[in-house]
Coordinates of N, CA and C in Angstrom, one line a residue:
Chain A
X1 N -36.5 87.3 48.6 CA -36.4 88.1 47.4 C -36.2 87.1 46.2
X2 N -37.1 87.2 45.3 CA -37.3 86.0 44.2 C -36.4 86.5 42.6
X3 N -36.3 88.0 42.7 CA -36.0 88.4 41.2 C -37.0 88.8 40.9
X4 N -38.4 88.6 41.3 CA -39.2 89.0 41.2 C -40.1 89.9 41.2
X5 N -40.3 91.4 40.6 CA -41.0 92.4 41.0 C -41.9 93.0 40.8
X6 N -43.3 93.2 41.7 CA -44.7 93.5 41.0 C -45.0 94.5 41.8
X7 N -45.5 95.7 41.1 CA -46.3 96.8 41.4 C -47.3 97.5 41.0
X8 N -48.4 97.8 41.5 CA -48.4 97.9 42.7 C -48.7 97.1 43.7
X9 N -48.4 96.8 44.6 CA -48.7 95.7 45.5 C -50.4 95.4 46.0
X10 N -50.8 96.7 46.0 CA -52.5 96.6 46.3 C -53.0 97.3 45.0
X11 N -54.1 97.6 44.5 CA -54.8 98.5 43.8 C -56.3 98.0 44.4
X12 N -57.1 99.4 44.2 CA -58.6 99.5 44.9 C -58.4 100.4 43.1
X13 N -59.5 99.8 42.3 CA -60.0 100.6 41.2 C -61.8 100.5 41.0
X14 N -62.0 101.7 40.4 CA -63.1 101.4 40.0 C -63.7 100.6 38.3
X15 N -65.0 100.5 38.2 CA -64.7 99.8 37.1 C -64.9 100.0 35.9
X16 N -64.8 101.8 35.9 CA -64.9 102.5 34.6 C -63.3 102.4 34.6
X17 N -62.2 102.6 35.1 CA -61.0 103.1 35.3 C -60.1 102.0 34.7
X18 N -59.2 102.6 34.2 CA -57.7 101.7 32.9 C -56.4 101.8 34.7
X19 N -56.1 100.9 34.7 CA -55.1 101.0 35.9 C -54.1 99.6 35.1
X20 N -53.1 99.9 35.6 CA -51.5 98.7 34.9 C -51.1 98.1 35.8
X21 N -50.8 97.1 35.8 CA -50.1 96.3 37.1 C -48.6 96.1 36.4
X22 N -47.4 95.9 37.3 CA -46.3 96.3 36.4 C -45.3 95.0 36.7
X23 N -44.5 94.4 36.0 CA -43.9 93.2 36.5 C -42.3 93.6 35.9
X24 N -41.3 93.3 36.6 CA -39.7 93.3 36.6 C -39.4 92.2 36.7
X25 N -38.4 91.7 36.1 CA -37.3 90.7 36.7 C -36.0 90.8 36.4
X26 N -35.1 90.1 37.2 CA -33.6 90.7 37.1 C -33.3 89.2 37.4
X27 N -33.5 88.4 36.7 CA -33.1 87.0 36.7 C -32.3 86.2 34.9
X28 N -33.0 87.1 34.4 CA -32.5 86.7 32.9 C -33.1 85.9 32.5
X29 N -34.4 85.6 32.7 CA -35.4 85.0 32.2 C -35.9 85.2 30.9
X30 N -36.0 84.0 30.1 CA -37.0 84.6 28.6 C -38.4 84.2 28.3
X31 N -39.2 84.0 29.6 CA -40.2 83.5 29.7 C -40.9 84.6 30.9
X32 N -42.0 84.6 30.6 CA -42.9 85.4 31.8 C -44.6 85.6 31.9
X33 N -45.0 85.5 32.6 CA -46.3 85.1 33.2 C -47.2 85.9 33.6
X34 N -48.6 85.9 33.7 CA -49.3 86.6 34.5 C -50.5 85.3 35.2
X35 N -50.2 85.1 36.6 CA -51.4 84.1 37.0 C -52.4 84.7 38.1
X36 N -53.2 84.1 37.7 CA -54.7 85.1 38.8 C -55.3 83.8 40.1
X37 N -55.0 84.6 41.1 CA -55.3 83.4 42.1 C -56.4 84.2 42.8
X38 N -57.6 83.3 42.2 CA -59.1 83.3 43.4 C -59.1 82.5 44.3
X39 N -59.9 83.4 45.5 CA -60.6 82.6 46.9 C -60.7 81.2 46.0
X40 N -61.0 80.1 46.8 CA -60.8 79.0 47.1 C -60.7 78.4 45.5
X41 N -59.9 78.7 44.5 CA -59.3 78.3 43.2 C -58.2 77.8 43.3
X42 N -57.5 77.2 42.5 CA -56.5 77.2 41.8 C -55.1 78.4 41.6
X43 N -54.3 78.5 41.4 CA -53.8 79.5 40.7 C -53.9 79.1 39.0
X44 N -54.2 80.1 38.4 CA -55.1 79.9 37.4 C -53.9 80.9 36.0
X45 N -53.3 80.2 34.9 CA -52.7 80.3 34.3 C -53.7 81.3 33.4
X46 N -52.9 83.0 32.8 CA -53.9 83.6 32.2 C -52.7 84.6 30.8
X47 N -51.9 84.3 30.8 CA -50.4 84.9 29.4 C -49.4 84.2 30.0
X48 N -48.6 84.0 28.5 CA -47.2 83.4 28.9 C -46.8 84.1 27.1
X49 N -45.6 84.7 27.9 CA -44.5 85.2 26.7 C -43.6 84.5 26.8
X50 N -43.0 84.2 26.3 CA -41.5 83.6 25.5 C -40.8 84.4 24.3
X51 N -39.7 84.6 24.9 CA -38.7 85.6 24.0 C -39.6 86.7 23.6
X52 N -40.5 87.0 24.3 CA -41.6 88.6 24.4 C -42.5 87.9 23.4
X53 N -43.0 87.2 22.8 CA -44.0 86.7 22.1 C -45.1 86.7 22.7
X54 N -46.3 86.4 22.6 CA -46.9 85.8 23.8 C -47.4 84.7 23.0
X55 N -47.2 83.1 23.8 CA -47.5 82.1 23.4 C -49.0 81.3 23.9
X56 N -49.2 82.0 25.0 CA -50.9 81.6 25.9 C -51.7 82.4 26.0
X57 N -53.1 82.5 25.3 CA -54.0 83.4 26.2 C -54.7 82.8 26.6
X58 N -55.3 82.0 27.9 CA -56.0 80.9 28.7 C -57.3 81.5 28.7
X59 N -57.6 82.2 26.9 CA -59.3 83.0 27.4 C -59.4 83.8 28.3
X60 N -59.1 84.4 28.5 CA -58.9 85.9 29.2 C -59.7 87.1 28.7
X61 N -60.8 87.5 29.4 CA -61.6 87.9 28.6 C -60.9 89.0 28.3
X62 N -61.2 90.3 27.2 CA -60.1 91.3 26.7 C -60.2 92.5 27.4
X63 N -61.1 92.6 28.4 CA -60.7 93.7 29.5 C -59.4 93.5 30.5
X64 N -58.4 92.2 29.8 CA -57.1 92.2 30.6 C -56.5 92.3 29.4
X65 N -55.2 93.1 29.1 CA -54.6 93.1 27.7 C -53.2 92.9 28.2
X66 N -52.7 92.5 28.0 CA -50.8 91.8 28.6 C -50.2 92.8 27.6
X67 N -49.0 93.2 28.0 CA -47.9 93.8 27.1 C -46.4 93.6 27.5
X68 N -45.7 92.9 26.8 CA -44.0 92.6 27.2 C -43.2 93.6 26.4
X69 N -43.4 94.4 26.6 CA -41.7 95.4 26.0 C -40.8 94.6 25.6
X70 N -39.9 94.1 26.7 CA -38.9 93.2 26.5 C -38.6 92.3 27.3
X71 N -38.0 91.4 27.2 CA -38.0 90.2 28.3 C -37.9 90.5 29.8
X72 N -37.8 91.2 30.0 CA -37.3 91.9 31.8 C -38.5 92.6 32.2
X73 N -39.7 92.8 31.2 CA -40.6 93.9 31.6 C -42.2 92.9 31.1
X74 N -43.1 93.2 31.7 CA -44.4 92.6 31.6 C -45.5 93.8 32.5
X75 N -46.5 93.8 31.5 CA -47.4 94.3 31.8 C -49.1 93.9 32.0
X76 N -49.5 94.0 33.2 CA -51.4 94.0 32.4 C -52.1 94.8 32.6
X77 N -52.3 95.3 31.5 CA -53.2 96.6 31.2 C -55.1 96.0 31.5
X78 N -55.7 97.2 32.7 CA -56.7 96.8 33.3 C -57.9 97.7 32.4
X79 N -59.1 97.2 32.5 CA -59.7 98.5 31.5 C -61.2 98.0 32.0
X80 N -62.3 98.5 32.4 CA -63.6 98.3 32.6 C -63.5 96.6 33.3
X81 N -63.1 96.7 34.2 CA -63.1 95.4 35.4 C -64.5 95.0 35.7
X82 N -64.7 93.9 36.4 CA -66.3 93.9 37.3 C -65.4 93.3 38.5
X83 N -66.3 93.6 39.6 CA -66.0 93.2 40.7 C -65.6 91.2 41.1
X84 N -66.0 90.8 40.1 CA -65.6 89.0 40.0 C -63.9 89.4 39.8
X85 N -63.5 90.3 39.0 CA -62.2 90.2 38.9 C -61.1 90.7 40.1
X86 N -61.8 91.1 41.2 CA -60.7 90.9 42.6 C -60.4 89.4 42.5
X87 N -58.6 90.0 42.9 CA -57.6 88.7 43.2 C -56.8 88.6 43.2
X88 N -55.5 88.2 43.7 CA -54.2 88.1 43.8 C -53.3 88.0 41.9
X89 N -53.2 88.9 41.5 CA -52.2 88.4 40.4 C -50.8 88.2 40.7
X90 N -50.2 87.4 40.2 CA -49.2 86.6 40.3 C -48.4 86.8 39.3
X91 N -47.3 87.5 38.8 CA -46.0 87.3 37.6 C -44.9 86.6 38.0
X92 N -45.0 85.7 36.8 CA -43.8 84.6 37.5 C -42.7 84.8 36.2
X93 N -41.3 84.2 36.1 CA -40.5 84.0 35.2 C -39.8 82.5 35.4
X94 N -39.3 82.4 33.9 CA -38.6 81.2 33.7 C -37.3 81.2 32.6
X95 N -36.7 80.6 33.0 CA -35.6 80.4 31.8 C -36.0 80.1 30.1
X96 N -37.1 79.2 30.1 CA -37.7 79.2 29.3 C -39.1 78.5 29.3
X97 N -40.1 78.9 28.4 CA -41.2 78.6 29.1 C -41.2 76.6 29.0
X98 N -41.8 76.1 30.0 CA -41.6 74.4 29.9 C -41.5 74.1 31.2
X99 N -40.5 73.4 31.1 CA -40.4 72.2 32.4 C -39.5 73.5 33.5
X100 N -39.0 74.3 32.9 CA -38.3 74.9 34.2 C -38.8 75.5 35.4
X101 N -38.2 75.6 36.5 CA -38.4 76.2 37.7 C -39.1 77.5 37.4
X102 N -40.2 77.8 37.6 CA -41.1 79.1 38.1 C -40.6 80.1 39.1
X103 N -40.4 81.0 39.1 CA -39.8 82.2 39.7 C -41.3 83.5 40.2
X104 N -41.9 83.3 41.5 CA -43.1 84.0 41.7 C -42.8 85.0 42.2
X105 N -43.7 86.6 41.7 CA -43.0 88.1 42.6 C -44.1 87.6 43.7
X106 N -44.6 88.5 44.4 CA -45.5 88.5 45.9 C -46.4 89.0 44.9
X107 N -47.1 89.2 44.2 CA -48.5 89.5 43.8 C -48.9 90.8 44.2
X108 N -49.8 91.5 43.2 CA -50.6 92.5 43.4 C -52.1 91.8 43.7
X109 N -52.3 92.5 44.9 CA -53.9 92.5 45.4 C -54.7 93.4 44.5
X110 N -55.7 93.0 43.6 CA -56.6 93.9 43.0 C -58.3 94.1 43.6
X111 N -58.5 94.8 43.7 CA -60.1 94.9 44.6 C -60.8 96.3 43.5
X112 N -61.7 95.3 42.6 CA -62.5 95.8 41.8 C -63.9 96.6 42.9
X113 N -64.1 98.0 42.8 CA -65.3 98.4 43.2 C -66.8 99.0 42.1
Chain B
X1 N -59.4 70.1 30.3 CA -59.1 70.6 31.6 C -58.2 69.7 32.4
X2 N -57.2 69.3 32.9 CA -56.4 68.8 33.4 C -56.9 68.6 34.8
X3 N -56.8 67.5 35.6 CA -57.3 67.5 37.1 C -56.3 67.1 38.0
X4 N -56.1 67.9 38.6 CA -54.5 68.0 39.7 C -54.8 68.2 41.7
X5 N -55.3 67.2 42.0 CA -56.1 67.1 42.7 C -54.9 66.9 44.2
X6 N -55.2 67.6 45.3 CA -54.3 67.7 46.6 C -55.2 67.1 47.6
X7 N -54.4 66.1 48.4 CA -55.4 66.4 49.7 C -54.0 66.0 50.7
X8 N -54.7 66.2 51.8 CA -55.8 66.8 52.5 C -55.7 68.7 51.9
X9 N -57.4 69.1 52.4 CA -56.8 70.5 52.0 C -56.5 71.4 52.9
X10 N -56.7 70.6 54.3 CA -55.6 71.6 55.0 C -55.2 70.4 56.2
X11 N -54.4 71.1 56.8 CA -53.8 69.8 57.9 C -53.1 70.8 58.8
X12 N -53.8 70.0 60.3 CA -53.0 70.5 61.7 C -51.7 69.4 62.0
X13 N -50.2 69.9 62.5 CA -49.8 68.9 62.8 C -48.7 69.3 64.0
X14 N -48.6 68.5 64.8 CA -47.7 69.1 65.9 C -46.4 69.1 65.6
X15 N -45.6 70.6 66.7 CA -44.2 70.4 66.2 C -43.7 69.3 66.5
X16 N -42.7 69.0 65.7 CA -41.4 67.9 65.5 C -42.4 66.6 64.7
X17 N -43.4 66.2 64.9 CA -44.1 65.4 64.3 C -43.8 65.6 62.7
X18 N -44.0 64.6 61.8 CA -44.0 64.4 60.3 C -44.9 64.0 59.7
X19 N -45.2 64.2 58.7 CA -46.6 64.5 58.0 C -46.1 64.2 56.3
X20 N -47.0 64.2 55.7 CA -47.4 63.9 54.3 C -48.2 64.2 53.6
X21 N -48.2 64.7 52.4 CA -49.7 65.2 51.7 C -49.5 64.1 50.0
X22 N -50.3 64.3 49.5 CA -50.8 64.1 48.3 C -50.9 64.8 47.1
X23 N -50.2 64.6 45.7 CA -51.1 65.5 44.6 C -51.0 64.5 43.6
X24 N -52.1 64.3 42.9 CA -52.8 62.9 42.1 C -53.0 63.6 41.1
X25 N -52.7 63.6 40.0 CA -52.5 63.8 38.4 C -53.0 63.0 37.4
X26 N -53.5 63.0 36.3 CA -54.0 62.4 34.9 C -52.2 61.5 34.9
X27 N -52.1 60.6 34.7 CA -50.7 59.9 34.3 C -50.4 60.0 32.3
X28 N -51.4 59.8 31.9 CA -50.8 60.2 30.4 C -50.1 61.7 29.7
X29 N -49.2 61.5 29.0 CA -48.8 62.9 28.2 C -47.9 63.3 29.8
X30 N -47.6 62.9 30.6 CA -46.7 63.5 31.7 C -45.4 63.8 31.3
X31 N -44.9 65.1 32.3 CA -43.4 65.3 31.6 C -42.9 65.9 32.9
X32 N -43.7 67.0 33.6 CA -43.2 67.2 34.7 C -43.9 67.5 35.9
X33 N -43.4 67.8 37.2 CA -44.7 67.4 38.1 C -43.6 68.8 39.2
X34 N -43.9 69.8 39.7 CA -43.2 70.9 40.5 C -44.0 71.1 41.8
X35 N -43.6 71.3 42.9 CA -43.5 71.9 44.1 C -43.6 72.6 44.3
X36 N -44.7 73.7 44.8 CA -44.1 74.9 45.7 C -44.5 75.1 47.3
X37 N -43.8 75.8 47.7 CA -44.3 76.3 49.1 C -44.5 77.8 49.0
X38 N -46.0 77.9 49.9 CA -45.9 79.4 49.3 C -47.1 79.9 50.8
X39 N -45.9 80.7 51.7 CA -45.9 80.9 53.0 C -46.6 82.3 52.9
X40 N -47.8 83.1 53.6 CA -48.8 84.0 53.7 C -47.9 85.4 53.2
X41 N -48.4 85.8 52.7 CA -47.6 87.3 52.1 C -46.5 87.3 51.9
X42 N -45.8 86.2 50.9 CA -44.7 85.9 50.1 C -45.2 85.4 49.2
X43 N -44.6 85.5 48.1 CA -44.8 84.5 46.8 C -44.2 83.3 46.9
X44 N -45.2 82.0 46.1 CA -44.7 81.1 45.7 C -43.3 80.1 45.6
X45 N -42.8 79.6 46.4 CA -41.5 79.5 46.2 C -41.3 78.2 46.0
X46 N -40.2 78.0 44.7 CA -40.1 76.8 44.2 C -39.6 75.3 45.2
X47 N -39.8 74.6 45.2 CA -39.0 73.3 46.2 C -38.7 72.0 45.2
X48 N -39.1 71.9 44.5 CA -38.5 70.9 43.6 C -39.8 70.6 41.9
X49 N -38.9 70.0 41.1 CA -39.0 70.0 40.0 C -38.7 68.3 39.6
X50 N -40.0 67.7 39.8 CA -39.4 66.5 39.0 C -39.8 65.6 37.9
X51 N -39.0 65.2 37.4 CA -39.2 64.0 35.9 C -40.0 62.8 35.7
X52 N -38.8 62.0 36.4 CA -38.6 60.6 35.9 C -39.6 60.0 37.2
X53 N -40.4 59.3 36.6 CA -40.6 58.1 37.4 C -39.8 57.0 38.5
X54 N -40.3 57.5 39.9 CA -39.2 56.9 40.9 C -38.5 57.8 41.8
X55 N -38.3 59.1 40.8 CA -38.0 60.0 41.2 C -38.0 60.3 42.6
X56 N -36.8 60.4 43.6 CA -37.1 60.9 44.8 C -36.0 62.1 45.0
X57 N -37.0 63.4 45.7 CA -35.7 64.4 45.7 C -36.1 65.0 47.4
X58 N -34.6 66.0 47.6 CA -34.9 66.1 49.0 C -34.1 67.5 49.0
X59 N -34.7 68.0 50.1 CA -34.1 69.4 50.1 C -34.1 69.7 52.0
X60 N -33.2 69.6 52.9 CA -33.5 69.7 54.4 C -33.9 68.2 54.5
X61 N -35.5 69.1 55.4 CA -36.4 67.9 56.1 C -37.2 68.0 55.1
X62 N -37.6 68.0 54.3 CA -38.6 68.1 52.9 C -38.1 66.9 51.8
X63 N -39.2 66.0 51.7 CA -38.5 65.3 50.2 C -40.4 65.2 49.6
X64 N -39.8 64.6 48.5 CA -41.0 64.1 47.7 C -40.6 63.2 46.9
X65 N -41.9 62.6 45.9 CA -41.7 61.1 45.6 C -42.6 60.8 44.2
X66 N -42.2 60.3 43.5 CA -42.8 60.9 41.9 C -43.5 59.2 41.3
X67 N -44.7 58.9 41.3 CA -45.0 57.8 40.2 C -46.0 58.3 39.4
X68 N -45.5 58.4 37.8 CA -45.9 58.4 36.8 C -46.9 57.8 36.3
X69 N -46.4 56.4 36.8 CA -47.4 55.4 36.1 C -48.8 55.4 36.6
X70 N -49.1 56.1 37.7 CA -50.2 55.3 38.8 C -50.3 57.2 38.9
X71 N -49.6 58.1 38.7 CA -49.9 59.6 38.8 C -50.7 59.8 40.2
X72 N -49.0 60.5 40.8 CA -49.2 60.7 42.6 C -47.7 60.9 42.6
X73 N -47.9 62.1 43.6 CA -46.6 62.4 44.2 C -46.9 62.3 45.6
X74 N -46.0 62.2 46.1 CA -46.2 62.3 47.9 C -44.6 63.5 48.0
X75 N -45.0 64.4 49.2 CA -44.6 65.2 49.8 C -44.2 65.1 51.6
X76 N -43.0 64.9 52.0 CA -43.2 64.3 53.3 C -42.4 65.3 53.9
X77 N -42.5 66.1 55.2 CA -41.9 66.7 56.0 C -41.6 66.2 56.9
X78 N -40.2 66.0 57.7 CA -40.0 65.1 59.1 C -39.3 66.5 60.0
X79 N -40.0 66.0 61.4 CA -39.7 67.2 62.3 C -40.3 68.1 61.9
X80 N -41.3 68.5 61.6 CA -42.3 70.0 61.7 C -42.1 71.2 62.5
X81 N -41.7 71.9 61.9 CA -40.9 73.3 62.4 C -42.2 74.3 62.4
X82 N -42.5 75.4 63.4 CA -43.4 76.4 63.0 C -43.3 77.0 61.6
X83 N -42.0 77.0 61.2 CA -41.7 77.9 59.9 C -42.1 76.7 59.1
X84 N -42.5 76.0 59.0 CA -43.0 75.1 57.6 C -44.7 75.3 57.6
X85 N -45.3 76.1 58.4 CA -46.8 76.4 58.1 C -46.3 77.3 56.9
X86 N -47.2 77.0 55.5 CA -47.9 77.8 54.4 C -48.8 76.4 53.4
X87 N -48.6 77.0 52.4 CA -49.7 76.4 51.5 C -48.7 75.5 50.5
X88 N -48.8 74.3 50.7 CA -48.1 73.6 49.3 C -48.9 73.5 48.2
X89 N -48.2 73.6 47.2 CA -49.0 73.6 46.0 C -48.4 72.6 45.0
X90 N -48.9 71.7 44.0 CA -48.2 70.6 43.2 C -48.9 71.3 41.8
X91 N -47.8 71.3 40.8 CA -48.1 71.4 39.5 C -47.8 70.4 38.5
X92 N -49.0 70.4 37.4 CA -48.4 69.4 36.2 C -47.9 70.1 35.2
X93 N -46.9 69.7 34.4 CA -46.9 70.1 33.3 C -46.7 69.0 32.1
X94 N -47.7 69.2 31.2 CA -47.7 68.0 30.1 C -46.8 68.2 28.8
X95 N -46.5 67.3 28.3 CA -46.1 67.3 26.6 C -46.4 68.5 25.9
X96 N -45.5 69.0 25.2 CA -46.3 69.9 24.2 C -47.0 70.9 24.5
X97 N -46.8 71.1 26.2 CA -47.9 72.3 26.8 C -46.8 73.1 27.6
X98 N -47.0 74.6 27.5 CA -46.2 75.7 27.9 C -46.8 75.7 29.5
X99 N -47.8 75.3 29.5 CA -49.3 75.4 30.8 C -49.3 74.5 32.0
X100 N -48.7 75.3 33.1 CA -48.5 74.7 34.5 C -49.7 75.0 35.0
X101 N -50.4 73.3 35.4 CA -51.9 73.5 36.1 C -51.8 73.2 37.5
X102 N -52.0 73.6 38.4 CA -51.7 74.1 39.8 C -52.9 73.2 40.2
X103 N -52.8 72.7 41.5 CA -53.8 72.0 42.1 C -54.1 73.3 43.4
X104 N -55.2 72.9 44.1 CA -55.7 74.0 45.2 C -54.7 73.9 46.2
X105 N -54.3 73.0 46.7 CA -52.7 73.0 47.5 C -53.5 72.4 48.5
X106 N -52.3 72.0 49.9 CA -52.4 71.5 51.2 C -52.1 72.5 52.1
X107 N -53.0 73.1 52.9 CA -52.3 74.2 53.5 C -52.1 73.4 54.8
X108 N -50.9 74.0 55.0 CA -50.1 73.0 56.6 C -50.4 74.5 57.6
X109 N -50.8 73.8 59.2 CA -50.5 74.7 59.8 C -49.9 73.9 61.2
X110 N -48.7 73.9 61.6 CA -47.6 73.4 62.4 C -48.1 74.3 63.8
X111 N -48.1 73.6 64.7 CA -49.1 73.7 66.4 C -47.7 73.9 67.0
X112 N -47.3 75.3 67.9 CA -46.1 74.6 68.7 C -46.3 74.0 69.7

């Protein structure tokens, strides 16, 4: 148990369909993440908030839209997917965004049909 | 694009036996260089965070080993336990960048 919490753990959408993938933390983090891990990639850096700002968008094309309420809550809003976009997303937190230790939840599986 | 390169990309190794991997980094603009271990249907889990050039940190049977100048870490496990199979993964993070670039990792899988 990391502090870190993502839901839903699977999603199967289609790719007319708006679906949210949902991120918690209970660590007291002011930094927070969304990373997308493909078959044989990288884990691939795709929003980073700091003190709920968002300070990165790593080109992300805009059918992913991130939203931070507040520092404990992170969102990505899904909206007309293609099937390239199955893949593990990854929400991580940090004390502050930088050199600090990364905090990973277990990922939502996404499988665009 | 930053190139954060692991090898081997995967490795068999018997128990109790010790082993070593690689992650090779751009050496300019360095600031920090992070660990994870990140075991099949768990997340990510951090194992060290390090700086300075020279750098050696240890955690158990797990240590690692940091040169800046020549950009390479080594990762060394002694005694190989079944529970040490998952995926290592090495990250950079540069100067003036918010942006942890992840290499493809070393996936270990420990033989009993």
């Amino acid at each position: 148990e990391t502090g870190v919490t993502q839901t839903p753990r699977h999603l199967v959408m289609g790719m007319t369909n708006k679906k949210s993938l949902k991120c918690e933390q209970h660590l007291g983090h002011n930094a927070m993440y969304w990373y997308k891990q493909s078959a044989k990639k990288p884990l691939e850096l795709m929003f980073v908030y700091n003190f709920k700002e968002q300070t990165e968008n790593n080109s992300v094309p805009s059918r992913f839209s991130p939203e931070c309420p507040n520092s404990s809550h992170l969102f990505l809003h899904l909206h007309t997917l293609q099937p390239e976009d199955s893949a593990l997303y990854l929400c991580a937190s940090s004390q502050d965004a930088g050199r600090n230790t990364i905090y990973f939840g277990e990922g939502s599986w996404l499988t665009v049909v | 694009i930053l190139n954060v390169e692991q090898s081997p990309q995967s490795l068999h190794v018997q128990e109790g036996d010790s082993t070593n991997f690689t992650c090779s980094f751009p050496s300019s603009n360095f600031y920090a260089l992070h660990w994870y271990r990140w075991e099949t249907a768990k997340s990510p889990e951090a194992l060290f965070v390090m700086t300075l050039n020279g750098d050696e940190k240890k955690k158990g049977r797990i240590s690692a080993t940091l040169n800046t100048k020549e950009g390479y870490s080594y990762l060394y496990i002694k005694g190989s336990q079944p529970e040490d199979s998952a995926t290592y993964l090495c990250a950079l993070l540069n100067f003036g960048n918010e942006k942890l670039t992840f290499g493809t990792g070393t996936r270990l899988t420990i033989i009993p």
